[in-house]
Each structure stands twice: as structure tokens, then as C-alpha cells.
């Protein structure tokens, strides 16, 4: 498995597994290809959108990091990062999320992001456990969601 920058051409494949997550009750937000293109891959506030791919190029997961702007839907402090992670159900618990986060953390450091928010459904045990494992800690809760935050460490020399 390796990670790389997502491209517009990846949107259909990403959309297909977002739909799988919706069908399994693991996602409530839109999954359509246009949404993936506009809100993840080509998000004007985006810092990095990465995909993890296996040896034959199949996309296993996607992680998007964007910069919080005034009035963002998550009410995150402007200037913080906002992260979202989605792994194809058949590829879960194989280290895809962990590999994606290594790439995202470097992008956050390069972009000068000091804090990253992850807003997770309060009943989403795997999402909560994943972000906790990546070093995020709960700092507030709101409207059926738990918000975890990571203070981005300085890059190691
Ligand atoms: C949450 C999610 C991103 C995790 O991705 P993943 O590729 O399965 O995660 P990894 O295999 O890299 O796991 C890294 C660590 O996270 C934790 N973790 C991940 N999934 C877990 C689960 N189902 N139960 C408990 N801990 C879990 C573990 O500590 C794990 O380390 P370990 O396997 O060595 O014990 C994935 O399950 C997913 O896309 N879920 C649906 C969408 C979602 O909930 N997104 C996040 C909230 S928006």
C-alpha cells in the first residue's frame, strides 16, 4: 500500500466506497461524485486530500485536510485544520487510516497548521477509537458529535 495525492479522476472510485459506508450506516453526509470532487479533492480550502492505494492501484481509503474558514459548518476555530477519513469497508483495520494520517500530518506541518479538529458521530465507536489512536483527544461535544483535537507536533529534524 502507498499513499498519494488524490486527483479528480479518483472521485468516482472514492464516491463508490462512500456509498458503501452510507449503506452500512457509517456515513450520513453526501457521497456523490460531484460532492467528492468539490468538497474533498478540489476543495478551495483544502490543504491536502490523500488516497491510499494497493499494489494494483485500487483506492483503499481517502483522507482530506482542509483549513477552517469563518462560518465553517463544524464551527471549528478559523485557521485550524479539519480532517475527514474514509476507508473502504473491505480494507478496514489494515493500517490504511494510519498510513493516510502519516501523509496528512506532514501536510499539516508544511502548511503551518497548529491544531486539527476531527468531528465524529458520538456513536461512531470505530471513528472515535481511530482518532484517539492517532493522538486526538476530546475537547468538546455538540449535536450528537464528539470533537477531538490534535496539537500538531513540530516536524522532527
Ligand atoms: C475509522 C476508520 C477511518 C479507521 O480506518 P482503518 O484503516 O480501519 O484504521 P487503521 O487500520 O489504520 O487503524 C489504526 C488504529 O485505529 C484504531 N481503530 C481503527 N478501527 C478500529 C475499530 N473498528 N475498533 C477499535 N479501534 C480501531 C486502532 O487503534 C487501530 O490500530 P490497531 O489496528 O493497531 O489496533 C474506518 O473504519 C472508516 O473509514 N470508518 C467509516 C468512516 C468513519 O467513521 N470515519 C471517521 C469519522 S468521520
mmCIF file of C-alpha atoms and ligand atoms in Angstrom:
data_model
loop_
_atom_site.group_PDB
_atom_site.id
_atom_site.type_symbol
_atom_site.label_atom_id
_atom_site.label_comp_id
_atom_site.label_asym_id
_atom_site.label_seq_id
_atom_site.Cartn_x
_atom_site.Cartn_y
_atom_site.Cartn_z
ATOM 1 C CA UNK A 1 0.000 0.000 0.000
ATOM 2 C CA UNK A 2 1.149 3.543 -0.682
ATOM 3 C CA UNK A 3 -0.378 6.984 -0.336
ATOM 4 C CA UNK A 4 -0.564 9.720 -2.949
ATOM 5 C CA UNK A 5 -2.383 12.951 -3.685
ATOM 6 C CA UNK A 6 -5.999 12.379 -4.811
ATOM 7 C CA UNK A 7 -6.933 13.552 -8.307
ATOM 8 C CA UNK A 8 -10.213 14.500 -9.947
ATOM 9 C CA UNK A 9 -10.134 11.133 -11.757
ATOM 10 C CA UNK A 10 -10.274 9.344 -8.356
ATOM 11 C CA UNK A 11 -13.637 10.879 -7.466
ATOM 12 C CA UNK A 12 -15.801 8.082 -8.907
ATOM 13 C CA UNK A 13 -13.925 5.356 -7.033
ATOM 14 C CA UNK A 14 -13.963 7.324 -3.781
ATOM 15 C CA UNK A 15 -17.665 8.025 -4.241
ATOM 16 C CA UNK A 16 -18.364 4.284 -4.646
ATOM 17 C CA UNK A 17 -16.946 3.399 -1.244
ATOM 18 C CA UNK A 18 -18.533 6.416 0.424
ATOM 19 C CA UNK A 19 -21.844 4.965 -0.827
ATOM 20 C CA UNK A 20 -20.896 1.620 0.741
ATOM 21 C CA UNK A 21 -20.308 3.436 4.044
ATOM 22 C CA UNK A 22 -23.698 5.179 3.710
ATOM 23 C CA UNK A 23 -25.404 1.826 3.040
ATOM 24 C CA UNK A 24 -23.791 0.399 6.182
ATOM 25 C CA UNK A 25 -24.946 3.350 8.274
ATOM 26 C CA UNK A 26 -21.372 4.591 8.722
ATOM 27 C CA UNK A 27 -21.805 7.887 6.876
ATOM 28 C CA UNK A 28 -24.603 10.454 6.823
ATOM 29 C CA UNK A 29 -23.113 13.124 4.571
ATOM 30 C CA UNK A 30 -23.343 13.121 0.734
ATOM 31 C CA UNK A 31 -21.387 10.522 -1.201
ATOM 32 C CA UNK A 32 -21.962 11.574 -4.815
ATOM 33 C CA UNK A 33 -19.043 12.064 -7.202
ATOM 34 C CA UNK A 34 -19.670 15.802 -7.537
ATOM 35 C CA UNK A 35 -19.542 16.163 -3.746
ATOM 36 C CA UNK A 36 -16.253 14.245 -3.600
ATOM 37 C CA UNK A 37 -14.795 16.473 -6.301
ATOM 38 C CA UNK A 38 -15.993 19.776 -4.860
ATOM 39 C CA UNK A 39 -15.659 19.159 -1.125
ATOM 40 C CA UNK A 40 -12.666 16.851 -0.895
ATOM 41 C CA UNK A 41 -10.408 16.575 -3.943
ATOM 42 C CA UNK A 42 -10.775 20.148 -5.217
ATOM 43 C CA UNK A 43 -11.941 21.879 -2.030
ATOM 44 C CA UNK A 44 -10.862 25.538 -2.331
ATOM 45 C CA UNK A 45 -9.968 25.481 1.378
ATOM 46 C CA UNK A 46 -8.252 22.114 1.044
ATOM 47 C CA UNK A 47 -4.695 21.598 2.249
ATOM 48 C CA UNK A 48 -4.313 18.001 1.140
ATOM 49 C CA UNK A 49 -6.547 15.154 0.011
ATOM 50 C CA UNK A 50 -4.719 11.838 0.036
ATOM 51 C CA UNK A 51 -5.663 8.373 -1.071
ATOM 52 C CA UNK A 52 -4.143 5.057 -0.077
ATOM 53 C CA UNK A 53 -3.840 2.599 -2.941
ATOM 54 C CA UNK A 54 -2.882 -1.044 -3.049
ATOM 55 C CA UNK A 55 -0.431 -2.646 -5.487
ATOM 56 C CA UNK A 56 -2.925 -2.773 -8.367
ATOM 57 C CA UNK A 57 -3.914 0.870 -7.874
ATOM 58 C CA UNK A 58 -7.255 0.188 -6.152
ATOM 59 C CA UNK A 59 -8.132 3.028 -3.798
ATOM 60 C CA UNK A 60 -8.484 1.740 -0.234
ATOM 61 C CA UNK A 61 -9.192 4.970 1.603
ATOM 62 C CA UNK A 62 -9.192 8.749 1.463
ATOM 63 C CA UNK A 63 -8.285 11.426 3.978
ATOM 64 C CA UNK A 64 -8.939 15.128 3.495
ATOM 65 C CA UNK A 65 -7.413 18.003 5.442
ATOM 66 C CA UNK A 66 -8.822 21.484 4.935
ATOM 67 C CA UNK A 67 -8.345 24.848 6.590
ATOM 68 C CA UNK A 68 -11.226 26.039 8.765
ATOM 69 C CA UNK A 69 -12.633 29.306 7.444
ATOM 70 C CA UNK A 70 -15.020 31.764 9.102
ATOM 71 C CA UNK A 71 -18.515 30.218 9.334
ATOM 72 C CA UNK A 72 -17.433 26.630 8.582
ATOM 73 C CA UNK A 73 -20.169 24.029 9.129
ATOM 74 C CA UNK A 74 -18.290 22.396 12.016
ATOM 75 C CA UNK A 75 -17.833 25.704 13.855
ATOM 76 C CA UNK A 76 -14.128 24.993 14.096
ATOM 77 C CA UNK A 77 -11.794 27.846 15.005
ATOM 78 C CA UNK A 78 -10.682 29.586 11.782
ATOM 79 C CA UNK A 79 -7.128 28.619 10.891
ATOM 80 C CA UNK A 80 -7.329 25.156 12.418
ATOM 81 C CA UNK A 81 -7.281 22.089 10.207
ATOM 82 C CA UNK A 82 -10.405 19.987 9.681
ATOM 83 C CA UNK A 83 -9.864 16.294 8.938
ATOM 84 C CA UNK A 84 -12.092 13.609 7.447
ATOM 85 C CA UNK A 85 -11.185 9.949 6.895
ATOM 86 C CA UNK A 86 -12.993 7.245 4.952
ATOM 87 C CA UNK A 87 -11.717 3.744 4.414
ATOM 88 C CA UNK A 88 -13.307 1.188 2.115
ATOM 89 C CA UNK A 89 -15.110 -1.337 4.350
ATOM 90 C CA UNK A 90 -13.257 -4.312 2.842
ATOM 91 C CA UNK A 91 -9.923 -2.621 3.687
ATOM 92 C CA UNK A 92 -10.724 -1.667 7.282
ATOM 93 C CA UNK A 93 -8.330 -2.340 10.136
ATOM 94 C CA UNK A 94 -5.363 -2.964 7.864
ATOM 95 C CA UNK A 95 -3.483 0.221 8.653
ATOM 96 C CA UNK A 96 -4.947 2.308 5.808
ATOM 97 C CA UNK A 97 -6.122 5.076 8.139
ATOM 98 C CA UNK A 98 -2.774 5.077 9.914
ATOM 99 C CA UNK A 99 -0.851 5.385 6.621
ATOM 100 C CA UNK A 100 -3.105 8.207 5.452
ATOM 101 C CA UNK A 101 -2.598 10.098 8.682
ATOM 102 C CA UNK A 102 1.194 9.998 8.332
ATOM 103 C CA UNK A 103 0.829 11.834 4.995
ATOM 104 C CA UNK A 104 -1.728 14.275 6.393
ATOM 105 C CA UNK A 105 0.379 15.134 9.421
ATOM 106 C CA UNK A 106 3.288 16.092 7.174
ATOM 107 C CA UNK A 107 0.941 18.241 5.062
ATOM 108 C CA UNK A 108 -0.387 19.956 8.202
ATOM 109 C CA UNK A 109 3.146 20.699 9.383
ATOM 110 C CA UNK A 110 4.138 22.056 5.973
ATOM 111 C CA UNK A 111 1.037 24.264 5.906
ATOM 112 C CA UNK A 112 1.752 25.645 9.386
ATOM 113 C CA UNK A 113 -1.435 24.187 10.887
ATOM 114 C CA UNK A 114 -1.209 24.161 14.687
ATOM 115 C CA UNK A 115 -4.397 22.257 15.608
ATOM 116 C CA UNK A 116 -6.591 19.764 13.768
ATOM 117 C CA UNK A 117 -10.250 19.107 14.548
ATOM 118 C CA UNK A 118 -11.940 15.754 13.941
ATOM 119 C CA UNK A 119 -15.714 15.864 14.394
ATOM 120 C CA UNK A 120 -17.089 12.343 14.839
ATOM 121 C CA UNK A 121 -20.598 10.995 15.452
ATOM 122 C CA UNK A 122 -20.915 10.238 19.157
ATOM 123 C CA UNK A 123 -21.982 6.628 18.417
ATOM 124 C CA UNK A 124 -19.210 6.020 15.878
ATOM 125 C CA UNK A 125 -17.024 3.812 18.065
ATOM 126 C CA UNK A 126 -14.512 2.962 15.329
ATOM 127 C CA UNK A 127 -14.099 6.585 14.278
ATOM 128 C CA UNK A 128 -13.595 7.660 17.884
ATOM 129 C CA UNK A 129 -11.096 4.839 18.506
ATOM 130 C CA UNK A 130 -9.223 5.623 15.293
ATOM 131 C CA UNK A 131 -8.724 9.313 16.039
ATOM 132 C CA UNK A 132 -7.812 8.543 19.647
ATOM 133 C CA UNK A 133 -5.169 6.128 18.324
ATOM 134 C CA UNK A 134 -3.839 8.896 16.050
ATOM 135 C CA UNK A 135 -3.334 11.110 19.128
ATOM 136 C CA UNK A 136 -6.526 13.210 19.028
ATOM 137 C CA UNK A 137 -8.261 13.982 22.316
ATOM 138 C CA UNK A 138 -11.835 15.114 23.029
ATOM 139 C CA UNK A 139 -12.162 18.867 23.593
ATOM 140 C CA UNK A 140 -15.891 19.454 23.162
ATOM 141 C CA UNK A 141 -19.142 17.789 22.114
ATOM 142 C CA UNK A 142 -22.101 19.157 20.204
ATOM 143 C CA UNK A 143 -25.289 17.927 18.499
ATOM 144 C CA UNK A 144 -24.621 14.186 18.652
ATOM 145 C CA UNK A 145 -20.984 14.681 17.746
ATOM 146 C CA UNK A 146 -17.734 14.491 19.637
ATOM 147 C CA UNK A 147 -14.931 16.825 18.588
ATOM 148 C CA UNK A 148 -11.397 15.658 19.054
ATOM 149 C CA UNK A 149 -8.347 17.804 18.580
ATOM 150 C CA UNK A 150 -4.695 17.209 17.867
ATOM 151 C CA UNK A 151 -1.989 19.733 18.573
ATOM 152 C CA UNK A 152 0.273 19.305 15.573
ATOM 153 C CA UNK A 153 3.799 18.486 16.719
ATOM 154 C CA UNK A 154 6.752 20.302 15.216
ATOM 155 C CA UNK A 155 8.361 18.287 12.412
ATOM 156 C CA UNK A 156 11.221 16.130 13.657
ATOM 157 C CA UNK A 157 14.595 17.347 12.438
HETATM 158 C C1 LIG B 1 -12.427 4.900 11.287
HETATM 159 C C2 LIG B 1 -11.646 4.441 10.065
HETATM 160 C C3 LIG B 1 -11.195 5.649 9.257
HETATM 161 C C4 LIG B 1 -10.402 3.664 10.532
HETATM 162 O O1 LIG B 1 -9.604 3.337 9.405
HETATM 163 P P1 LIG B 1 -8.720 1.998 9.370
HETATM 164 O O2 LIG B 1 -7.937 1.992 8.133
HETATM 165 O O3 LIG B 1 -9.598 0.824 9.612
HETATM 166 O O4 LIG B 1 -7.785 2.242 10.631
HETATM 167 P P2 LIG B 1 -6.362 1.535 10.905
HETATM 168 O O5 LIG B 1 -6.402 0.109 10.455
HETATM 169 O O6 LIG B 1 -5.276 2.395 10.345
HETATM 170 O O7 LIG B 1 -6.326 1.580 12.498
HETATM 171 C C5 LIG B 1 -5.466 2.433 13.243
HETATM 172 C C6 LIG B 1 -5.853 2.305 14.701
HETATM 173 O O8 LIG B 1 -7.142 2.904 14.916
HETATM 174 C C7 LIG B 1 -7.864 2.138 15.901
HETATM 175 N N1 LIG B 1 -9.039 1.518 15.248
HETATM 176 C C8 LIG B 1 -9.358 1.532 13.936
HETATM 177 N N2 LIG B 1 -10.512 0.885 13.712
HETATM 178 C C9 LIG B 1 -10.933 0.447 14.912
HETATM 179 C C10 LIG B 1 -12.068 -0.293 15.334
HETATM 180 N N3 LIG B 1 -13.016 -0.716 14.455
HETATM 181 N N4 LIG B 1 -12.210 -0.568 16.651
HETATM 182 C C11 LIG B 1 -11.270 -0.148 17.543
HETATM 183 N N5 LIG B 1 -10.159 0.548 17.203
HETATM 184 C C12 LIG B 1 -9.995 0.843 15.905
HETATM 185 C C13 LIG B 1 -6.909 1.067 16.380
HETATM 186 O O9 LIG B 1 -6.167 1.580 17.482
HETATM 187 C C14 LIG B 1 -6.007 0.879 15.176
HETATM 188 O O10 LIG B 1 -4.734 0.349 15.492
HETATM 189 P P3 LIG B 1 -4.560 -1.269 15.596
HETATM 190 O O11 LIG B 1 -5.246 -1.886 14.417
HETATM 191 O O12 LIG B 1 -3.060 -1.437 15.586
HETATM 192 O O13 LIG B 1 -5.203 -1.670 16.880
HETATM 193 C C15 LIG B 1 -12.500 3.496 9.168
HETATM 194 O O14 LIG B 1 -13.003 2.458 9.958
HETATM 195 C C16 LIG B 1 -13.654 4.189 8.468
HETATM 196 O O15 LIG B 1 -13.486 4.738 7.390
HETATM 197 N N6 LIG B 1 -14.859 4.183 9.092
HETATM 198 C C17 LIG B 1 -16.042 4.770 8.477
HETATM 199 C C18 LIG B 1 -15.957 6.280 8.327
HETATM 200 C C19 LIG B 1 -15.607 6.960 9.636
HETATM 201 O O16 LIG B 1 -16.132 6.612 10.682
HETATM 202 N N7 LIG B 1 -14.682 7.945 9.568
HETATM 203 C C20 LIG B 1 -14.164 8.633 10.758
HETATM 204 C C21 LIG B 1 -15.092 9.599 11.372
HETATM 205 S S1 LIG B 1 -15.579 10.892 10.281
#
